[in-house]
Amino acid sequence: MHSDRFRPLVDAKGPFVSIYFDDSHDTEDAAAQLDARLRDIRKQLEEQSVDGSVIQAIDTAVRGAHPPVGRSGRAVIVAGDTVVLDEHLIRPPTTTIVRVSDLPYVVPIVEHGLLHTAYLRVAVDSTGADISVHYASRVNSETVDGDGYPVHKAKSSEGHEYGKEQAVEEAVRKNIREVADRVTHLVDESGAGLVFIEGEVGARSELTSELPERVADNAVQLEGGGRAAGTDEAEVQHEISQELLKQRLTAIDDAAQRFAAGRGTGLAVEGLADVTAALRDGAVDTLIIGDIEDATVVADADLMLIAADADTLSDLGAAPERTLRADEALPIKAVAIDAALVRTDERMSPADGVGAVLRYAENSSA
């Protein structure tokens, strides 16, 4: 996962409140379930002496966002009394997580969030398309009505002239090109990582062929959906979720291969001591986060310098003033140096639950 989405957290001032919960809307009582979860979150925050303005900011953000369709999770991170990050997750966490700490906790987003901060859905037909840009916490929708006309071929009783057929085909192509132009603009504007195309097979294929290669390479044609009434939204969401999960598995597989290849060559390290050292040097290309559990690191008073233990920090000329959770400190330090973040699965088991693929071999650094 690219770290640019977390950049606002690096410059924000704590303390931070990090919340993750099941935000699914797949039952008739979804609204009542959300109310219950928010009451539970409020209680936990009150028990940790969180200010009422912070609690209200969280409640307002959650209720004001576009509700998801089907199974979904929610991530909300607050710095001070300002909501800095608010995202839907592909999958909900198994239990509600509420943390109040010096640093934000982003691991559940790395595990369950979208790899990219946005994707497009395009329901296309011969007359145009309905397009929606899905960001982490909102959806922007619009319609493209093509200028091409007519788009229906003459019936046999109307003469079935060759010229009219040509006019229809050209009108449809014109409309599809207009959709392709708009899709390309929205991809460039939003930074969308995927474009999901739904509709009849012919319209889907023609739109894909009209897209520039850099956009078409990230286009996925869906079997379900379309502009017609009666679309099974649950089926479409299932297809989208499966593709997003496939994309995540591909990213994990790539990191696993690079980590395995880097072992013994100086291009990969593991364990708290070596990974924190690589983060301090700015050498980490991809931080690999496994089961860190309750491991901690130490930091100076300004949280600028971290190390695996107090002796190492002292050797660096800093006083070990703070003890931090490793699963909070390491990811944020990785974000600060623009490193990518990957949550491990069974393919990787680095020492201490943390590893890194490096930008350059350790022995080549100054």
mmCIF file of C-alpha atoms in Angstrom, residues 20-315:
data_model
loop_
_atom_site.group_PDB
_atom_site.id
_atom_site.type_symbol
_atom_site.label_atom_id
_atom_site.label_comp_id
_atom_site.label_asym_id
_atom_site.label_seq_id
_atom_site.Cartn_x
_atom_site.Cartn_y
_atom_site.Cartn_z
ATOM 1 C CA TYR A 20 -11.901 0.491 13.630
ATOM 2 C CA PHE A 21 -15.289 -1.193 13.573
ATOM 3 C CA ASP A 22 -17.784 -3.174 11.511
ATOM 4 C CA ASP A 23 -19.757 -0.691 9.397
ATOM 5 C CA SER A 24 -21.644 -3.241 7.271
ATOM 6 C CA HIS A 25 -24.978 -2.307 5.673
ATOM 7 C CA ASP A 26 -26.219 -5.760 4.710
ATOM 8 C CA THR A 27 -29.203 -6.161 7.054
ATOM 9 C CA GLU A 28 -32.509 -4.362 7.587
ATOM 10 C CA ASP A 29 -31.395 -3.188 11.030
ATOM 11 C CA ALA A 30 -28.044 -1.799 9.829
ATOM 12 C CA ALA A 31 -28.851 1.693 11.157
ATOM 13 C CA ALA A 32 -29.703 0.313 14.596
ATOM 14 C CA GLN A 33 -26.494 -1.742 14.626
ATOM 15 C CA LEU A 34 -24.478 1.345 13.759
ATOM 16 C CA ASP A 35 -26.102 3.235 16.637
ATOM 17 C CA ALA A 36 -25.155 0.425 19.014
ATOM 18 C CA ARG A 37 -21.548 0.347 17.822
ATOM 19 C CA LEU A 38 -21.204 4.112 18.160
ATOM 20 C CA ARG A 39 -22.602 3.946 21.709
ATOM 21 C CA ASP A 40 -20.005 1.301 22.553
ATOM 22 C CA ILE A 41 -17.229 3.404 21.025
ATOM 23 C CA ARG A 42 -18.427 6.476 22.941
ATOM 24 C CA LYS A 43 -18.343 4.508 26.199
ATOM 25 C CA GLN A 44 -14.801 3.274 25.565
ATOM 26 C CA LEU A 45 -13.603 6.779 24.723
ATOM 27 C CA GLU A 46 -15.243 8.258 27.805
ATOM 28 C CA GLU A 47 -13.531 5.600 29.947
ATOM 29 C CA GLN A 48 -10.214 6.794 28.495
ATOM 30 C CA SER A 49 -11.082 10.432 29.327
ATOM 31 C CA VAL A 50 -11.354 11.544 25.713
ATOM 32 C CA ASP A 51 -12.863 15.021 25.388
ATOM 33 C CA GLY A 52 -16.502 15.239 24.359
ATOM 34 C CA SER A 53 -15.674 17.393 21.311
ATOM 35 C CA VAL A 54 -13.497 14.590 19.954
ATOM 36 C CA ILE A 55 -16.234 12.023 20.480
ATOM 37 C CA GLN A 56 -18.743 14.280 18.730
ATOM 38 C CA ALA A 57 -16.372 14.821 15.786
ATOM 39 C CA ILE A 58 -16.106 11.046 15.335
ATOM 40 C CA ASP A 59 -19.878 10.565 15.543
ATOM 41 C CA THR A 60 -20.499 13.350 13.011
ATOM 42 C CA ALA A 61 -17.924 11.963 10.561
ATOM 43 C CA VAL A 62 -19.330 8.444 10.691
ATOM 44 C CA ARG A 63 -22.972 9.460 10.300
ATOM 45 C CA GLY A 64 -22.246 12.039 7.617
ATOM 46 C CA ALA A 65 -20.384 9.729 5.242
ATOM 47 C CA HIS A 66 -21.883 7.878 2.281
ATOM 48 C CA PRO A 67 -23.006 4.474 3.651
ATOM 49 C CA PRO A 68 -21.356 1.373 2.194
ATOM 50 C CA VAL A 69 -23.179 -1.424 0.379
ATOM 51 C CA GLY A 70 -22.897 -4.870 1.962
ATOM 52 C CA ARG A 71 -20.031 -5.961 4.201
ATOM 53 C CA SER A 72 -17.656 -3.158 5.122
ATOM 54 C CA GLY A 73 -15.434 -1.829 7.859
ATOM 55 C CA ARG A 74 -14.691 1.709 8.950
ATOM 56 C CA ALA A 75 -11.491 3.458 9.994
ATOM 57 C CA VAL A 76 -11.466 6.850 11.716
ATOM 58 C CA ILE A 77 -8.319 8.522 13.046
ATOM 59 C CA VAL A 78 -8.520 11.792 14.960
ATOM 60 C CA ALA A 79 -5.618 14.097 15.875
ATOM 61 C CA GLY A 80 -6.577 16.459 18.672
ATOM 62 C CA ASP A 81 -10.232 17.116 17.818
ATOM 63 C CA THR A 82 -9.781 16.947 14.022
ATOM 64 C CA VAL A 83 -10.687 13.912 11.909
ATOM 65 C CA VAL A 84 -7.548 13.390 9.826
ATOM 66 C CA LEU A 85 -8.420 10.068 8.193
ATOM 67 C CA ASP A 86 -11.820 8.496 7.509
ATOM 68 C CA GLU A 87 -12.065 5.427 5.263
ATOM 69 C CA HIS A 88 -14.246 2.455 4.442
ATOM 70 C CA LEU A 89 -12.485 -0.907 4.602
ATOM 71 C CA ILE A 90 -12.955 -3.806 2.208
ATOM 72 C CA ARG A 91 -13.520 -6.121 5.156
ATOM 73 C CA PRO A 92 -14.615 -5.260 8.693
ATOM 74 C CA PRO A 93 -12.301 -5.988 11.622
ATOM 75 C CA THR A 94 -13.271 -9.016 13.715
ATOM 76 C CA THR A 95 -13.670 -6.807 16.795
ATOM 77 C CA THR A 96 -14.000 -3.084 17.427
ATOM 78 C CA ILE A 97 -10.609 -1.429 18.035
ATOM 79 C CA VAL A 98 -10.325 1.800 20.018
ATOM 80 C CA ARG A 99 -6.882 3.228 20.751
ATOM 81 C CA VAL A 100 -5.848 6.500 22.375
ATOM 82 C CA SER A 101 -2.101 6.990 22.024
ATOM 83 C CA ASP A 102 0.807 9.242 21.081
ATOM 84 C CA LEU A 103 0.823 7.936 17.495
ATOM 85 C CA PRO A 104 -1.907 6.845 15.077
ATOM 86 C CA TYR A 105 -2.550 3.145 14.474
ATOM 87 C CA VAL A 106 -2.817 2.355 10.745
ATOM 88 C CA VAL A 107 -2.184 -1.412 10.521
ATOM 89 C CA PRO A 108 -5.889 -2.348 10.048
ATOM 90 C CA ILE A 109 -6.046 -0.019 7.022
ATOM 91 C CA VAL A 110 -2.942 -1.651 5.574
ATOM 92 C CA GLU A 111 -4.636 -5.019 6.091
ATOM 93 C CA HIS A 112 -8.221 -4.259 5.091
ATOM 94 C CA GLY A 113 -8.201 -0.920 3.235
ATOM 95 C CA LEU A 114 -8.131 -0.173 -0.484
ATOM 96 C CA LEU A 115 -4.652 -0.327 -2.014
ATOM 97 C CA HIS A 116 -5.468 2.893 -3.865
ATOM 98 C CA THR A 117 -7.406 5.818 -2.486
ATOM 99 C CA ALA A 118 -10.023 5.701 -5.249
ATOM 100 C CA TYR A 119 -11.589 3.574 -7.974
ATOM 101 C CA LEU A 120 -14.168 4.192 -10.718
ATOM 102 C CA ARG A 121 -17.393 2.395 -11.569
ATOM 103 C CA VAL A 122 -18.649 2.947 -15.113
ATOM 104 C CA ALA A 123 -22.055 1.615 -16.206
ATOM 105 C CA VAL A 124 -21.959 2.083 -19.968
ATOM 106 C CA ASP A 125 -24.376 1.592 -22.870
ATOM 107 C CA SER A 126 -24.770 2.942 -26.397
ATOM 108 C CA THR A 127 -26.050 6.326 -25.222
ATOM 109 C CA GLY A 128 -23.477 7.161 -22.540
ATOM 110 C CA ALA A 129 -22.628 6.107 -19.013
ATOM 111 C CA ASP A 130 -23.243 6.547 -15.309
ATOM 112 C CA ILE A 131 -19.875 7.110 -13.626
ATOM 113 C CA SER A 132 -19.075 7.091 -9.929
ATOM 114 C CA VAL A 133 -15.726 7.824 -8.305
ATOM 115 C CA HIS A 134 -15.389 5.890 -5.066
ATOM 116 C CA TYR A 135 -13.035 7.506 -2.597
ATOM 117 C CA ALA A 136 -12.189 6.078 0.806
ATOM 118 C CA SER A 137 -15.094 7.859 2.521
ATOM 119 C CA ARG A 138 -17.266 9.402 -0.209
ATOM 120 C CA VAL A 139 -18.710 8.781 -3.666
ATOM 121 C CA ASN A 140 -19.016 11.356 -6.461
ATOM 122 C CA SER A 141 -21.453 10.440 -9.231
ATOM 123 C CA GLU A 142 -22.221 11.895 -12.649
ATOM 124 C CA THR A 143 -23.808 10.957 -15.977
ATOM 125 C CA VAL A 144 -22.366 11.273 -19.462
ATOM 126 C CA ASP A 145 -25.047 11.643 -22.137
ATOM 127 C CA GLY A 146 -23.426 11.263 -25.537
ATOM 128 C CA ASP A 147 -24.324 13.563 -28.412
ATOM 129 C CA GLY A 148 -24.391 10.711 -30.924
ATOM 130 C CA TYR A 149 -27.819 9.929 -32.460
ATOM 131 C CA PRO A 150 -29.492 7.668 -33.520
ATOM 132 C CA VAL A 151 -28.231 4.694 -31.490
ATOM 133 C CA HIS A 152 -30.854 2.102 -32.532
ATOM 134 C CA LYS A 153 -30.763 0.313 -35.877
ATOM 135 C CA ALA A 154 -33.833 0.475 -38.113
ATOM 136 C CA LYS A 155 -36.333 -2.342 -37.870
ATOM 137 C CA SER A 156 -36.784 -4.495 -40.959
ATOM 138 C CA SER A 157 -40.080 -2.764 -41.769
ATOM 139 C CA GLU A 158 -38.223 0.576 -41.919
ATOM 140 C CA GLY A 159 -36.094 -0.443 -44.891
ATOM 141 C CA HIS A 160 -32.941 -1.521 -43.021
ATOM 142 C CA GLU A 161 -30.827 0.814 -45.142
ATOM 143 C CA TYR A 162 -27.080 0.317 -45.077
ATOM 144 C CA GLY A 163 -26.522 4.047 -44.631
ATOM 145 C CA LYS A 164 -28.646 4.166 -41.523
ATOM 146 C CA GLU A 165 -26.795 1.238 -39.987
ATOM 147 C CA GLN A 166 -23.536 3.073 -40.554
ATOM 148 C CA ALA A 167 -24.972 6.214 -38.934
ATOM 149 C CA VAL A 168 -26.063 4.241 -35.879
ATOM 150 C CA GLU A 169 -22.672 2.565 -35.488
ATOM 151 C CA GLU A 170 -20.878 5.881 -35.760
ATOM 152 C CA ALA A 171 -23.269 7.498 -33.230
ATOM 153 C CA VAL A 172 -22.589 4.708 -30.730
ATOM 154 C CA ARG A 173 -18.825 5.019 -31.258
ATOM 155 C CA LYS A 174 -19.082 8.786 -30.702
ATOM 156 C CA ASN A 175 -20.915 8.268 -27.433
ATOM 157 C CA ILE A 176 -18.430 5.653 -26.248
ATOM 158 C CA ARG A 177 -15.527 7.962 -27.092
ATOM 159 C CA GLU A 178 -17.124 10.712 -25.012
ATOM 160 C CA VAL A 179 -17.393 8.300 -22.097
ATOM 161 C CA ALA A 180 -13.762 7.209 -22.569
ATOM 162 C CA ASP A 181 -12.589 10.829 -22.534
ATOM 163 C CA ARG A 182 -14.462 11.530 -19.312
ATOM 164 C CA VAL A 183 -13.259 8.322 -17.644
ATOM 165 C CA THR A 184 -9.657 9.171 -18.527
ATOM 166 C CA HIS A 185 -10.050 12.665 -17.079
ATOM 167 C CA LEU A 186 -11.523 11.318 -13.837
ATOM 168 C CA VAL A 187 -8.782 8.698 -13.485
ATOM 169 C CA ASP A 188 -6.125 11.384 -13.860
ATOM 170 C CA GLU A 189 -7.956 13.719 -11.496
ATOM 171 C CA SER A 190 -8.671 11.184 -8.748
ATOM 172 C CA GLY A 191 -5.633 8.925 -9.032
ATOM 173 C CA ALA A 192 -7.972 5.932 -9.272
ATOM 174 C CA GLY A 193 -6.143 2.614 -9.333
ATOM 175 C CA LEU A 194 -8.932 0.579 -10.933
ATOM 176 C CA VAL A 195 -11.815 1.172 -13.344
ATOM 177 C CA PHE A 196 -14.739 -1.254 -13.086
ATOM 178 C CA ILE A 197 -16.828 -1.361 -16.262
ATOM 179 C CA GLU A 198 -20.345 -2.794 -16.277
ATOM 180 C CA GLY A 199 -23.024 -3.078 -18.935
ATOM 181 C CA GLU A 200 -23.603 -5.177 -22.043
ATOM 182 C CA VAL A 201 -20.580 -7.083 -23.331
ATOM 183 C CA GLY A 202 -20.297 -5.059 -26.550
ATOM 184 C CA ALA A 203 -20.409 -1.688 -24.786
ATOM 185 C CA ARG A 204 -17.909 -2.818 -22.138
ATOM 186 C CA SER A 205 -15.461 -4.085 -24.737
ATOM 187 C CA GLU A 206 -15.775 -1.027 -26.954
ATOM 188 C CA LEU A 207 -15.210 1.337 -24.027
ATOM 189 C CA THR A 208 -12.123 -0.602 -22.949
ATOM 190 C CA SER A 209 -10.710 -0.398 -26.472
ATOM 191 C CA GLU A 210 -11.261 3.386 -26.568
ATOM 192 C CA LEU A 211 -9.395 4.008 -23.299
ATOM 193 C CA PRO A 212 -5.703 4.941 -23.445
ATOM 194 C CA GLU A 213 -3.463 1.985 -22.620
ATOM 195 C CA ARG A 214 -2.448 3.327 -19.211
ATOM 196 C CA VAL A 215 -6.133 3.397 -18.182
ATOM 197 C CA ALA A 216 -7.215 0.238 -20.012
ATOM 198 C CA ASP A 217 -4.481 -1.728 -18.212
ATOM 199 C CA ASN A 218 -6.336 -1.031 -14.938
ATOM 200 C CA ALA A 219 -9.851 -1.681 -16.301
ATOM 201 C CA VAL A 220 -11.880 -4.657 -15.096
ATOM 202 C CA GLN A 221 -15.057 -5.744 -16.907
ATOM 203 C CA LEU A 222 -17.798 -6.903 -14.547
ATOM 204 C CA GLU A 223 -20.276 -9.617 -15.430
ATOM 205 C CA GLY A 224 -23.050 -8.064 -13.368
ATOM 206 C CA GLY A 225 -24.420 -4.539 -13.248
ATOM 207 C CA GLY A 226 -25.299 -2.072 -15.962
ATOM 208 C CA ARG A 227 -27.536 0.947 -16.543
ATOM 209 C CA ALA A 228 -30.769 -1.023 -16.749
ATOM 210 C CA ALA A 229 -33.192 -1.083 -13.834
ATOM 211 C CA GLY A 230 -33.085 -4.090 -11.555
ATOM 212 C CA THR A 231 -29.308 -4.355 -11.305
ATOM 213 C CA ASP A 232 -28.232 -6.700 -8.520
ATOM 214 C CA GLU A 233 -26.061 -4.325 -6.509
ATOM 215 C CA ALA A 234 -24.954 -7.057 -4.112
ATOM 216 C CA GLU A 235 -23.609 -9.120 -7.021
ATOM 217 C CA VAL A 236 -21.697 -6.138 -8.385
ATOM 218 C CA GLN A 237 -20.220 -5.339 -4.977
ATOM 219 C CA HIS A 238 -19.140 -8.970 -4.597
ATOM 220 C CA GLU A 239 -17.311 -8.836 -7.930
ATOM 221 C CA ILE A 240 -15.624 -5.583 -6.962
ATOM 222 C CA SER A 241 -14.612 -6.900 -3.537
ATOM 223 C CA GLN A 242 -13.116 -10.032 -5.071
ATOM 224 C CA GLU A 243 -11.042 -7.968 -7.480
ATOM 225 C CA LEU A 244 -9.841 -5.670 -4.698
ATOM 226 C CA LEU A 245 -8.829 -8.683 -2.606
ATOM 227 C CA LYS A 246 -7.066 -10.201 -5.624
ATOM 228 C CA GLN A 247 -5.123 -6.973 -6.039
ATOM 229 C CA ARG A 248 -4.111 -7.097 -2.362
ATOM 230 C CA LEU A 249 -2.916 -10.705 -2.618
ATOM 231 C CA THR A 250 -0.829 -9.762 -5.651
ATOM 232 C CA ALA A 251 0.831 -6.963 -3.671
ATOM 233 C CA ILE A 252 1.585 -9.321 -0.774
ATOM 234 C CA ASP A 253 2.974 -11.924 -3.160
ATOM 235 C CA ASP A 254 5.250 -9.334 -4.757
ATOM 236 C CA ALA A 255 6.548 -8.206 -1.353
ATOM 237 C CA ALA A 256 7.085 -11.823 -0.266
ATOM 238 C CA GLN A 257 9.149 -12.579 -3.356
ATOM 239 C CA ARG A 258 11.284 -9.456 -2.972
ATOM 240 C CA PHE A 259 11.769 -10.127 0.751
ATOM 241 C CA ALA A 260 12.850 -13.725 0.118
ATOM 242 C CA ALA A 261 15.202 -12.677 -2.676
ATOM 243 C CA GLY A 262 16.703 -9.915 -0.528
ATOM 244 C CA ARG A 263 17.624 -12.115 2.401
ATOM 245 C CA GLY A 264 21.358 -12.667 2.502
ATOM 246 C CA THR A 265 22.030 -9.947 -0.072
ATOM 247 C CA GLY A 266 21.637 -6.887 2.136
ATOM 248 C CA LEU A 267 18.394 -5.916 0.414
ATOM 249 C CA ALA A 268 16.098 -7.222 3.153
ATOM 250 C CA VAL A 269 16.186 -7.105 6.941
ATOM 251 C CA GLU A 270 13.991 -8.433 9.745
ATOM 252 C CA GLY A 271 13.565 -8.012 13.472
ATOM 253 C CA LEU A 272 12.949 -4.835 15.490
ATOM 254 C CA ALA A 273 16.604 -3.826 15.803
ATOM 255 C CA ASP A 274 17.496 -4.071 12.104
ATOM 256 C CA VAL A 275 14.197 -2.660 10.830
ATOM 257 C CA THR A 276 14.301 0.390 13.135
ATOM 258 C CA ALA A 277 17.898 0.994 12.030
ATOM 259 C CA ALA A 278 16.880 0.817 8.362
ATOM 260 C CA LEU A 279 13.986 3.217 9.006
ATOM 261 C CA ARG A 280 16.347 5.697 10.679
ATOM 262 C CA ASP A 281 18.625 5.500 7.630
ATOM 263 C CA GLY A 282 15.714 6.065 5.245
ATOM 264 C CA ALA A 283 16.608 2.790 3.531
ATOM 265 C CA VAL A 284 13.228 1.045 3.693
ATOM 266 C CA ASP A 285 11.354 0.621 0.415
ATOM 267 C CA THR A 286 8.577 -1.603 1.814
ATOM 268 C CA LEU A 287 7.774 -2.206 5.468
ATOM 269 C CA ILE A 288 6.387 -5.696 6.089
ATOM 270 C CA ILE A 289 4.097 -5.831 9.108
ATOM 271 C CA GLY A 290 3.367 -9.176 10.720
ATOM 272 C CA ASP A 291 2.315 -10.211 14.221
ATOM 273 C CA ILE A 292 4.159 -7.583 16.241
ATOM 274 C CA GLU A 293 1.719 -8.092 19.128
ATOM 275 C CA ASP A 294 2.625 -5.856 22.119
ATOM 276 C CA ALA A 295 6.284 -5.240 21.202
ATOM 277 C CA THR A 296 7.581 -1.757 21.978
ATOM 278 C CA VAL A 297 10.311 0.598 20.830
ATOM 279 C CA VAL A 298 11.822 3.620 22.566
ATOM 280 C CA ALA A 299 11.957 7.201 21.332
ATOM 281 C CA ASP A 300 13.308 10.600 22.257
ATOM 282 C CA ALA A 301 11.054 13.274 23.722
ATOM 283 C CA ASP A 302 10.005 14.603 20.290
ATOM 284 C CA LEU A 303 9.295 11.085 18.908
ATOM 285 C CA MET A 304 11.717 11.872 16.071
ATOM 286 C CA LEU A 305 14.251 9.131 16.757
ATOM 287 C CA ILE A 306 13.294 5.526 17.528
ATOM 288 C CA ALA A 307 15.258 2.429 18.420
ATOM 289 C CA ALA A 308 14.579 -1.109 19.508
ATOM 290 C CA ASP A 309 16.003 -0.490 23.006
ATOM 291 C CA ALA A 310 17.229 2.272 25.291
ATOM 292 C CA ASP A 311 20.929 1.433 24.919
ATOM 293 C CA THR A 312 20.782 1.828 21.136
ATOM 294 C CA LEU A 313 19.007 5.169 21.445
ATOM 295 C CA SER A 314 21.588 6.364 23.966
ATOM 296 C CA ASP A 315 24.401 5.320 21.614
#
